[in-house]
PDB file of C-alpha atoms in Angstrom:
ATOM      1  CA  UNK A   1     -70.708 -79.572 148.774  1.00  0.00           C
ATOM      2  CA  UNK A   2     -67.006 -78.850 149.119  1.00  0.00           C
ATOM      3  CA  UNK A   3     -64.748 -81.640 147.823  1.00  0.00           C
ATOM      4  CA  UNK A   4     -62.601 -83.580 150.235  1.00  0.00           C
ATOM      5  CA  UNK A   5     -60.417 -86.681 150.350  1.00  0.00           C
ATOM      6  CA  UNK A   6     -57.258 -87.785 148.561  1.00  0.00           C
ATOM      7  CA  UNK A   7     -58.276 -86.193 145.257  1.00  0.00           C
ATOM      8  CA  UNK A   8     -58.591 -82.811 146.927  1.00  0.00           C
ATOM      9  CA  UNK A   9     -55.263 -83.142 148.702  1.00  0.00           C
ATOM     10  CA  UNK A  10     -53.597 -84.140 145.456  1.00  0.00           C
ATOM     11  CA  UNK A  11     -55.220 -81.244 143.663  1.00  0.00           C
ATOM     12  CA  UNK A  12     -54.131 -78.744 146.331  1.00  0.00           C
ATOM     13  CA  UNK A  13     -50.535 -80.048 146.269  1.00  0.00           C
ATOM     14  CA  UNK A  14     -50.367 -80.009 142.475  1.00  0.00           C
ATOM     15  CA  UNK A  15     -51.965 -76.559 142.300  1.00  0.00           C
ATOM     16  CA  UNK A  16     -49.396 -75.145 144.712  1.00  0.00           C
ATOM     17  CA  UNK A  17     -46.582 -76.525 142.566  1.00  0.00           C
ATOM     18  CA  UNK A  18     -48.128 -74.937 139.445  1.00  0.00           C
ATOM     19  CA  UNK A  19     -48.685 -71.646 141.271  1.00  0.00           C
ATOM     20  CA  UNK A  20     -45.049 -71.504 142.386  1.00  0.00           C
ATOM     21  CA  UNK A  21     -43.813 -71.648 138.780  1.00  0.00           C
ATOM     22  CA  UNK A  22     -43.391 -68.039 137.652  1.00  0.00           C
ATOM     23  CA  UNK A  23     -45.440 -67.025 134.661  1.00  0.00           C
ATOM     24  CA  UNK A  24     -46.939 -63.891 133.076  1.00  0.00           C
ATOM     25  CA  UNK A  25     -49.096 -63.187 136.125  1.00  0.00           C
ATOM     26  CA  UNK A  26     -46.143 -63.202 138.497  1.00  0.00           C
ATOM     27  CA  UNK A  27     -44.152 -60.978 136.155  1.00  0.00           C
ATOM     28  CA  UNK A  28     -47.066 -58.546 135.949  1.00  0.00           C
ATOM     29  CA  UNK A  29     -47.506 -58.338 139.735  1.00  0.00           C
ATOM     30  CA  UNK A  30     -43.767 -57.938 140.351  1.00  0.00           C
ATOM     31  CA  UNK A  31     -43.510 -55.170 137.745  1.00  0.00           C
ATOM     32  CA  UNK A  32     -46.517 -53.283 139.129  1.00  0.00           C
ATOM     33  CA  UNK A  33     -45.396 -53.716 142.723  1.00  0.00           C
ATOM     34  CA  UNK A  34     -41.896 -52.503 141.924  1.00  0.00           C
ATOM     35  CA  UNK A  35     -43.187 -49.512 139.949  1.00  0.00           C
ATOM     36  CA  UNK A  36     -46.045 -48.435 142.236  1.00  0.00           C
ATOM     37  CA  UNK A  37     -45.782 -50.240 145.555  1.00  0.00           C
ATOM     38  CA  UNK A  38     -47.598 -52.878 147.550  1.00  0.00           C
ATOM     39  CA  UNK A  39     -51.108 -51.470 147.042  1.00  0.00           C
ATOM     40  CA  UNK A  40     -50.729 -51.574 143.267  1.00  0.00           C
ATOM     41  CA  UNK A  41     -49.413 -55.128 143.518  1.00  0.00           C
ATOM     42  CA  UNK A  42     -52.387 -56.232 145.592  1.00  0.00           C
ATOM     43  CA  UNK A  43     -54.869 -54.646 143.164  1.00  0.00           C
ATOM     44  CA  UNK A  44     -53.033 -56.378 140.327  1.00  0.00           C
ATOM     45  CA  UNK A  45     -53.370 -59.716 142.139  1.00  0.00           C
ATOM     46  CA  UNK A  46     -57.111 -59.109 142.527  1.00  0.00           C
ATOM     47  CA  UNK A  47     -57.349 -58.483 138.773  1.00  0.00           C
ATOM     48  CA  UNK A  48     -55.502 -61.719 138.067  1.00  0.00           C
ATOM     49  CA  UNK A  49     -57.904 -63.563 140.379  1.00  0.00           C
ATOM     50  CA  UNK A  50     -60.930 -62.039 138.607  1.00  0.00           C
ATOM     51  CA  UNK A  51     -59.502 -63.216 135.287  1.00  0.00           C
ATOM     52  CA  UNK A  52     -58.931 -66.673 136.741  1.00  0.00           C
ATOM     53  CA  UNK A  53     -62.595 -66.744 137.803  1.00  0.00           C
ATOM     54  CA  UNK A  54     -63.518 -66.295 134.134  1.00  0.00           C
ATOM     55  CA  UNK A  55     -61.400 -69.377 133.370  1.00  0.00           C
ATOM     56  CA  UNK A  56     -63.214 -71.247 136.138  1.00  0.00           C
ATOM     57  CA  UNK A  57     -66.615 -70.291 134.719  1.00  0.00           C
ATOM     58  CA  UNK A  58     -65.574 -71.267 131.186  1.00  0.00           C
ATOM     59  CA  UNK A  59     -64.221 -74.623 132.362  1.00  0.00           C
ATOM     60  CA  UNK A  60     -67.328 -75.367 134.431  1.00  0.00           C
ATOM     61  CA  UNK A  61     -69.535 -74.502 131.447  1.00  0.00           C
ATOM     62  CA  UNK A  62     -67.438 -76.667 129.149  1.00  0.00           C
ATOM     63  CA  UNK A  63     -66.483 -73.689 126.951  1.00  0.00           C
ATOM     64  CA  UNK A  64     -62.766 -74.143 127.440  1.00  0.00           C
ATOM     65  CA  UNK A  65     -63.002 -77.479 125.613  1.00  0.00           C
ATOM     66  CA  UNK A  66     -63.140 -75.425 122.406  1.00  0.00           C
ATOM     67  CA  UNK A  67     -59.567 -74.268 123.016  1.00  0.00           C
ATOM     68  CA  UNK A  68     -58.483 -77.807 123.796  1.00  0.00           C
ATOM     69  CA  UNK A  69     -59.937 -79.029 120.504  1.00  0.00           C
ATOM     70  CA  UNK A  70     -58.273 -76.316 118.412  1.00  0.00           C
ATOM     71  CA  UNK A  71     -54.522 -75.854 118.387  1.00  0.00           C
ATOM     72  CA  UNK A  72     -55.039 -72.707 116.330  1.00  0.00           C
ATOM     73  CA  UNK A  73     -57.415 -71.162 118.880  1.00  0.00           C
ATOM     74  CA  UNK A  74     -54.987 -71.980 121.703  1.00  0.00           C
ATOM     75  CA  UNK A  75     -52.112 -70.508 119.686  1.00  0.00           C
ATOM     76  CA  UNK A  76     -54.113 -67.292 119.194  1.00  0.00           C
ATOM     77  CA  UNK A  77     -54.719 -67.063 122.955  1.00  0.00           C
ATOM     78  CA  UNK A  78     -50.980 -67.520 123.605  1.00  0.00           C
ATOM     79  CA  UNK A  79     -50.053 -64.833 121.064  1.00  0.00           C
ATOM     80  CA  UNK A  80     -52.647 -62.388 122.380  1.00  0.00           C
ATOM     81  CA  UNK A  81     -51.330 -62.893 125.905  1.00  0.00           C
ATOM     82  CA  UNK A  82     -47.717 -62.407 124.874  1.00  0.00           C
ATOM     83  CA  UNK A  83     -48.647 -59.365 122.811  1.00  0.00           C
ATOM     84  CA  UNK A  84     -50.522 -57.776 125.701  1.00  0.00           C
ATOM     85  CA  UNK A  85     -47.593 -58.278 128.076  1.00  0.00           C
ATOM     86  CA  UNK A  86     -45.268 -56.699 125.511  1.00  0.00           C
ATOM     87  CA  UNK A  87     -47.700 -53.795 125.120  1.00  0.00           C
ATOM     88  CA  UNK A  88     -47.786 -53.267 128.916  1.00  0.00           C
ATOM     89  CA  UNK A  89     -44.007 -53.336 129.100  1.00  0.00           C
ATOM     90  CA  UNK A  90     -43.510 -50.922 126.207  1.00  0.00           C
ATOM     91  CA  UNK A  91     -46.194 -48.536 127.453  1.00  0.00           C
ATOM     92  CA  UNK A  92     -44.451 -48.449 130.824  1.00  0.00           C
ATOM     93  CA  UNK A  93     -41.079 -47.775 129.195  1.00  0.00           C
ATOM     94  CA  UNK A  94     -42.349 -45.070 126.869  1.00  0.00           C
ATOM     95  CA  UNK A  95     -44.880 -43.412 129.177  1.00  0.00           C
ATOM     96  CA  UNK A  96     -45.017 -39.654 128.719  1.00  0.00           C
ATOM     97  CA  UNK A  97     -42.587 -38.010 131.084  1.00  0.00           C
ATOM     98  CA  UNK A  98     -42.139 -34.320 131.681  1.00  0.00           C
ATOM     99  CA  UNK A  99     -38.991 -32.812 130.227  1.00  0.00           C
ATOM    100  CA  UNK A 100     -36.144 -33.730 132.515  1.00  0.00           C
ATOM    101  CA  UNK A 101     -34.407 -30.958 134.375  1.00  0.00           C
ATOM    102  CA  UNK A 102     -31.748 -31.416 137.022  1.00  0.00           C
ATOM    103  CA  UNK A 103     -34.529 -31.190 139.647  1.00  0.00           C
ATOM    104  CA  UNK A 104     -36.885 -33.710 137.999  1.00  0.00           C
ATOM    105  CA  UNK A 105     -34.554 -36.175 136.276  1.00  0.00           C
ATOM    106  CA  UNK A 106     -35.256 -38.797 138.945  1.00  0.00           C
ATOM    107  CA  UNK A 107     -39.076 -38.723 138.531  1.00  0.00           C
ATOM    108  CA  UNK A 108     -40.781 -41.823 137.154  1.00  0.00           C
ATOM    109  CA  UNK A 109     -43.927 -41.896 135.009  1.00  0.00           C
ATOM    110  CA  UNK A 110     -47.212 -41.097 136.676  1.00  0.00           C
ATOM    111  CA  UNK A 111     -48.651 -44.171 138.408  1.00  0.00           C
ATOM    112  CA  UNK A 112     -51.493 -45.982 136.679  1.00  0.00           C
ATOM    113  CA  UNK A 113     -54.897 -45.697 138.383  1.00  0.00           C
ATOM    114  CA  UNK A 114     -55.862 -48.707 140.508  1.00  0.00           C
ATOM    115  CA  UNK A 115     -58.842 -49.566 138.281  1.00  0.00           C
ATOM    116  CA  UNK A 116     -56.457 -49.709 135.302  1.00  0.00           C
ATOM    117  CA  UNK A 117     -54.117 -52.048 137.219  1.00  0.00           C
ATOM    118  CA  UNK A 118     -57.093 -54.266 138.064  1.00  0.00           C
ATOM    119  CA  UNK A 119     -58.298 -54.325 134.443  1.00  0.00           C
ATOM    120  CA  UNK A 120     -54.799 -55.073 133.169  1.00  0.00           C
ATOM    121  CA  UNK A 121     -54.568 -57.930 135.666  1.00  0.00           C
ATOM    122  CA  UNK A 122     -57.831 -59.385 134.339  1.00  0.00           C
ATOM    123  CA  UNK A 123     -56.554 -59.245 130.756  1.00  0.00           C
ATOM    124  CA  UNK A 124     -53.171 -60.762 131.683  1.00  0.00           C
ATOM    125  CA  UNK A 125     -54.985 -63.594 133.434  1.00  0.00           C
ATOM    126  CA  UNK A 126     -57.469 -64.198 130.606  1.00  0.00           C
ATOM    127  CA  UNK A 127     -54.668 -64.592 128.059  1.00  0.00           C
ATOM    128  CA  UNK A 128     -52.248 -66.435 130.328  1.00  0.00           C
ATOM    129  CA  UNK A 129     -51.476 -69.766 128.612  1.00  0.00           C
ATOM    130  CA  UNK A 130     -50.353 -71.293 131.919  1.00  0.00           C
ATOM    131  CA  UNK A 131     -53.819 -70.818 133.444  1.00  0.00           C
ATOM    132  CA  UNK A 132     -55.520 -71.941 130.240  1.00  0.00           C
ATOM    133  CA  UNK A 133     -53.505 -75.160 130.147  1.00  0.00           C
ATOM    134  CA  UNK A 134     -54.158 -75.698 133.838  1.00  0.00           C
ATOM    135  CA  UNK A 135     -57.928 -75.548 133.398  1.00  0.00           C
ATOM    136  CA  UNK A 136     -57.960 -77.487 130.117  1.00  0.00           C
ATOM    137  CA  UNK A 137     -55.534 -80.301 130.776  1.00  0.00           C
ATOM    138  CA  UNK A 138     -54.659 -80.420 134.427  1.00  0.00           C
ATOM    139  CA  UNK A 139     -57.814 -79.755 136.471  1.00  0.00           C
ATOM    140  CA  UNK A 140     -59.953 -82.402 134.699  1.00  0.00           C
ATOM    141  CA  UNK A 141     -57.611 -85.118 136.000  1.00  0.00           C
ATOM    142  CA  UNK A 142     -58.954 -84.410 139.499  1.00  0.00           C
ATOM    143  CA  UNK A 143     -62.620 -84.676 138.559  1.00  0.00           C
ATOM    144  CA  UNK A 144     -64.014 -88.005 139.744  1.00  0.00           C
ATOM    145  CA  UNK A 145     -67.257 -88.801 137.930  1.00  0.00           C
ATOM    146  CA  UNK A 146     -67.536 -92.381 139.186  1.00  0.00           C
ATOM    147  CA  UNK A 147     -65.574 -92.653 142.440  1.00  0.00           C
ATOM    148  CA  UNK A 148     -67.359 -93.090 145.781  1.00  0.00           C
ATOM    149  CA  UNK A 149     -66.154 -89.849 147.357  1.00  0.00           C
ATOM    150  CA  UNK A 150     -67.776 -86.621 148.420  1.00  0.00           C
ATOM    151  CA  UNK A 151     -65.981 -85.016 145.489  1.00  0.00           C
ATOM    152  CA  UNK A 152     -67.778 -87.307 143.051  1.00  0.00           C
ATOM    153  CA  UNK A 153     -71.196 -86.702 144.598  1.00  0.00           C
ATOM    154  CA  UNK A 154     -71.255 -83.338 142.807  1.00  0.00           C
ATOM    155  CA  UNK A 155     -71.837 -83.073 139.085  1.00  0.00           C
ATOM    156  CA  UNK A 156     -68.786 -82.786 136.872  1.00  0.00           C
ATOM    157  CA  UNK A 157     -69.366 -79.040 136.298  1.00  0.00           C
ATOM    158  CA  UNK A 158     -69.854 -78.651 140.061  1.00  0.00           C
ATOM    159  CA  UNK A 159     -66.548 -80.399 140.737  1.00  0.00           C
ATOM    160  CA  UNK A 160     -64.765 -78.237 138.152  1.00  0.00           C
ATOM    161  CA  UNK A 161     -66.274 -75.130 139.722  1.00  0.00           C
ATOM    162  CA  UNK A 162     -65.292 -76.169 143.259  1.00  0.00           C
ATOM    163  CA  UNK A 163     -61.755 -77.101 142.241  1.00  0.00           C
ATOM    164  CA  UNK A 164     -61.395 -73.893 140.224  1.00  0.00           C
ATOM    165  CA  UNK A 165     -62.468 -71.780 143.174  1.00  0.00           C
ATOM    166  CA  UNK A 166     -59.972 -73.609 145.378  1.00  0.00           C
ATOM    167  CA  UNK A 167     -57.261 -72.833 142.814  1.00  0.00           C
ATOM    168  CA  UNK A 168     -58.191 -69.145 142.776  1.00  0.00           C
ATOM    169  CA  UNK A 169     -58.168 -69.054 146.587  1.00  0.00           C
ATOM    170  CA  UNK A 170     -54.712 -70.647 146.648  1.00  0.00           C
ATOM    171  CA  UNK A 171     -53.481 -68.192 144.033  1.00  0.00           C
ATOM    172  CA  UNK A 172     -54.685 -65.260 146.094  1.00  0.00           C
TER     173      UNK A 172
END
């Protein structure tokens, strides 16, 4: 059953605030949109959403608690995410270009295929520390295991899943 009540409204409001704070995902979408247009930006957003769904599944299964328990594991996720964003930026900057002539000096690198943009979006989302922190530390505050609300009538993993799906829908 879909959650409702004050907890849900608080979660939606807090999620919107978090979503409005620019992070790696926003930078990725802006860069892809600027380089390849609206369609590429939309595909990138879908990739980010797919990656966020993996976070939702991990949180609902309790797997993300491993990252919460280990500062080292969380640090590795942050470094991998930062490294991947740097790799994407450098590969865009140094993409193979044909030799410039006066007629072709204005040409930009060949656009990345849409499936590549989607896959890159998934990876950016998976290693985005902002999303990881959201699902580890923030979302659990809205789970109500003992309150008399519709939200609490679901199991804790069910609540986490429902709230995570709401977050992904808001992000889209």
